[in-house]
XYZ file of C-alpha atoms in Angstrom:
242
model
C 4.978 -190.742 77.373
C 5.931 -187.328 75.967
C 7.851 -188.886 73.082
C 5.015 -191.335 72.462
C 2.482 -188.495 72.291
C 4.724 -186.546 69.912
C 5.083 -189.619 67.692
C 1.321 -190.148 67.605
C 0.720 -186.475 66.778
C 3.222 -186.634 63.897
C 1.554 -189.794 62.597
C -1.911 -188.208 62.751
C -0.682 -185.075 60.975
C 0.808 -187.197 58.188
C -2.449 -189.175 57.911
C -4.614 -186.050 57.718
C -2.327 -184.102 55.393
C -3.693 -185.885 52.321
C -0.224 -186.334 50.863
C -0.243 -190.055 51.556
C -2.924 -192.634 50.687
C -4.887 -194.188 53.523
C -3.269 -197.538 52.756
C 0.078 -196.069 53.876
C -0.898 -193.768 56.723
C -4.299 -194.604 58.207
C -5.461 -192.299 60.961
C -5.340 -193.176 64.626
C -9.139 -193.393 64.694
C -9.103 -196.066 61.964
C -6.350 -198.003 63.735
C -8.197 -197.825 67.049
C -11.446 -198.910 65.420
C -9.743 -201.863 63.760
C -8.101 -202.817 67.062
C -11.445 -202.717 68.869
C -13.161 -204.717 66.121
C -10.470 -207.408 66.233
C -10.775 -207.571 69.999
C -14.568 -207.669 69.897
C -14.784 -210.581 67.465
C -12.166 -212.490 69.450
C -9.724 -212.902 66.584
C -6.980 -210.776 68.113
C -7.360 -212.382 71.535
C -7.212 -215.946 70.182
C -4.207 -215.253 67.990
C -2.398 -213.521 70.827
C -3.021 -216.435 73.189
C -1.920 -218.877 70.505
C 1.373 -217.038 69.956
C 2.083 -216.700 73.668
C 1.281 -220.372 74.199
C 3.689 -221.414 71.443
C 6.509 -219.421 73.003
C 5.877 -220.852 76.459
C 5.688 -224.390 75.065
C 9.048 -223.934 73.359
C 10.527 -222.387 76.512
C 9.298 -225.288 78.654
C 10.864 -227.824 76.295
C 14.050 -225.775 76.107
C 14.259 -225.519 79.887
C 14.058 -229.305 80.252
C 16.700 -229.776 77.561
C 18.956 -227.072 79.018
C 18.735 -228.590 82.513
C 19.603 -232.009 81.118
C 22.496 -230.586 79.119
C 23.801 -228.741 82.182
C 23.639 -231.948 84.243
C 25.401 -233.981 81.560
C 28.106 -231.345 81.169
C 28.910 -231.641 84.895
C 29.386 -235.391 84.534
C 31.410 -235.557 81.335
C 33.911 -232.975 80.117
C 33.694 -234.430 76.604
C 29.929 -233.982 76.562
C 30.328 -230.374 77.683
C 32.817 -229.645 74.915
C 30.424 -231.133 72.372
C 27.525 -229.027 73.682
C 29.684 -225.900 73.636
C 30.605 -226.682 70.026
C 26.929 -227.027 69.091
C 26.132 -223.765 70.856
C 28.883 -221.878 69.044
C 27.561 -223.136 65.701
C 23.797 -222.940 66.215
C 23.294 -220.045 68.625
C 24.202 -217.285 66.121
C 21.696 -218.670 63.620
C 18.305 -216.909 63.853
C 15.229 -219.101 63.748
C 14.175 -217.844 60.331
C 17.584 -218.855 58.923
C 17.060 -222.536 59.724
C 13.534 -222.448 58.349
C 14.357 -223.938 54.903
C 16.158 -226.989 56.282
C 13.453 -227.597 58.907
C 10.784 -227.483 56.197
C 12.763 -230.090 54.224
C 12.938 -232.336 57.283
C 9.457 -231.958 58.779
C 7.401 -230.090 56.194
C 5.165 -227.145 57.007
C 3.832 -228.561 60.275
C 3.467 -227.474 63.868
C 6.300 -229.844 64.813
C 8.564 -227.859 62.536
C 7.427 -224.615 64.160
C 8.108 -226.022 67.639
C 11.563 -227.173 66.540
C 12.446 -223.704 65.279
C 11.145 -222.145 68.476
C 13.173 -224.554 70.610
C 16.239 -223.661 68.573
C 15.623 -219.973 69.278
C 15.010 -220.374 73.022
C 17.351 -223.228 74.005
C 20.817 -221.726 73.655
C 20.445 -218.675 75.905
C 18.947 -220.919 78.589
C 21.788 -223.420 78.307
C 24.519 -220.767 78.320
C 23.158 -219.022 81.404
C 22.526 -222.259 83.298
C 25.986 -223.567 82.433
C 27.626 -220.400 83.756
C 25.469 -220.496 86.873
C 26.240 -224.149 87.618
C 29.955 -223.575 87.085
C 29.912 -220.510 89.361
C 28.025 -222.315 92.120
C 30.280 -225.353 91.835
C 33.432 -223.271 92.247
C 31.943 -221.240 95.112
C 30.415 -224.075 97.130
C 32.496 -227.034 95.952
C 34.637 -227.330 99.081
C 31.590 -226.692 101.264
C 29.681 -229.566 99.641
C 32.652 -231.910 99.980
C 33.358 -230.943 103.604
C 29.775 -231.527 104.736
C 29.314 -234.523 102.429
C 26.017 -233.301 101.054
C 23.968 -235.886 99.219
C 23.037 -235.368 95.587
C 19.478 -234.226 96.265
C 20.666 -231.578 98.746
C 23.276 -230.361 96.305
C 20.800 -230.273 93.478
C 17.973 -228.460 95.275
C 19.631 -226.251 97.888
C 22.780 -225.333 95.982
C 22.092 -225.469 92.270
C 18.345 -224.899 91.965
C 17.951 -222.221 94.615
C 21.330 -220.681 93.878
C 20.614 -220.293 90.172
C 17.093 -218.822 90.566
C 18.142 -215.263 89.648
C 20.263 -216.460 86.739
C 17.382 -218.606 85.529
C 15.030 -215.636 85.577
C 17.504 -213.640 83.497
C 17.935 -216.547 81.098
C 14.174 -216.885 80.712
C 13.995 -213.192 79.840
C 16.557 -213.616 77.065
C 14.854 -216.806 75.907
C 11.459 -215.092 75.748
C 12.909 -212.179 73.798
C 14.507 -214.419 71.187
C 11.548 -216.769 71.018
C 8.966 -213.996 70.625
C 10.857 -212.403 67.746
C 11.434 -215.741 66.043
C 7.795 -216.763 66.428
C 6.383 -213.705 64.678
C 8.678 -214.266 61.702
C 8.022 -217.995 61.501
C 4.252 -217.635 61.859
C 4.136 -215.580 58.682
C 5.164 -218.756 56.864
C 3.575 -221.395 59.091
C 0.236 -219.670 59.535
C -1.398 -221.671 56.788
C -1.055 -224.871 58.842
C -4.410 -224.362 60.568
C -7.057 -221.858 61.537
C -5.653 -221.300 65.028
C -2.598 -219.334 64.059
C -0.880 -216.434 65.711
C -0.094 -212.774 65.410
C 2.544 -213.240 62.721
C -0.019 -214.687 60.343
C -2.521 -212.002 61.352
C -0.309 -209.134 60.183
C 0.678 -211.038 57.041
C -2.985 -211.742 56.278
C -3.949 -208.108 56.822
C -1.156 -207.032 54.511
C -2.471 -209.318 51.765
C -5.933 -207.788 52.108
C -4.454 -204.244 52.230
C -5.996 -203.764 55.670
C -3.323 -201.408 56.983
C -5.243 -200.412 60.139
C -5.607 -204.096 61.046
C -1.931 -204.686 60.291
C -0.901 -201.831 62.561
C -3.270 -203.066 65.267
C -1.467 -206.416 65.121
C 1.920 -204.718 65.332
C 0.784 -202.728 68.369
C -0.364 -205.953 70.033
C 2.996 -207.603 69.334
C 4.836 -204.647 70.848
C 2.589 -204.551 73.920
C 3.026 -208.273 74.583
C 6.796 -208.019 74.200
C 7.037 -205.061 76.571
C 4.742 -206.569 79.194
C 6.439 -209.946 79.346
C 9.993 -208.640 79.194
C 9.480 -205.876 81.762
C 6.983 -207.433 84.176
C 7.407 -211.205 84.055
C 11.112 -211.573 83.301
C 12.582 -208.462 84.831
C 12.904 -205.974 81.982
C 15.855 -207.357 80.054
C 18.476 -207.039 82.832
C 19.857 -210.390 81.869
C 23.480 -211.077 81.191
C 23.463 -212.275 77.599
C 26.141 -214.892 78.110
C 25.382 -216.705 74.897
């Protein structure tokens, strides 16, 4: 809090010094007023909910795909090697890097946005789940064989419950990557429809030279990232296996 207060004081001094135009350094009062206005007219709330919903949609799809990939990799060693190859190729690519090829395939549509978001959120989920399943299999393999546990018991009591902590960590990494990718992609995909997200909001405010509104959007992005990463997914304590 002390460092935050110092930063805000420095910003306000720079804004009031008169050495910089208001378009570069608007005062904290102007930023706060713009934030309140955007909240009051509902624009900021709707765009925030839209962005959060897009990330959770992509994470839900990625979780289903990652679970299926983890199951297939336990059945076939060849399938696992193929998935590992795909992960090594695609995981280092940020979502914005695959944007041109996705636009060529699907155009500037919401399906294209979802595909990019799934690309950003899938690989950390798969990597963490794969490590968790392998660890649980090696730890409880002889136990499962000795007691002749059926498949449902193995699946639910060993793999699902045993990988709960790892899954939470993986979801934290997935959210972090997906949230960053979404803001970048929305700056391009925002023109698809009126219900767009925070990325398009800050890009739109930049076009209109509304710097206070732009900074209000950036503050909202930061707040959402901090809240979800620290409260919902455990504050980034994940093991970034990917």
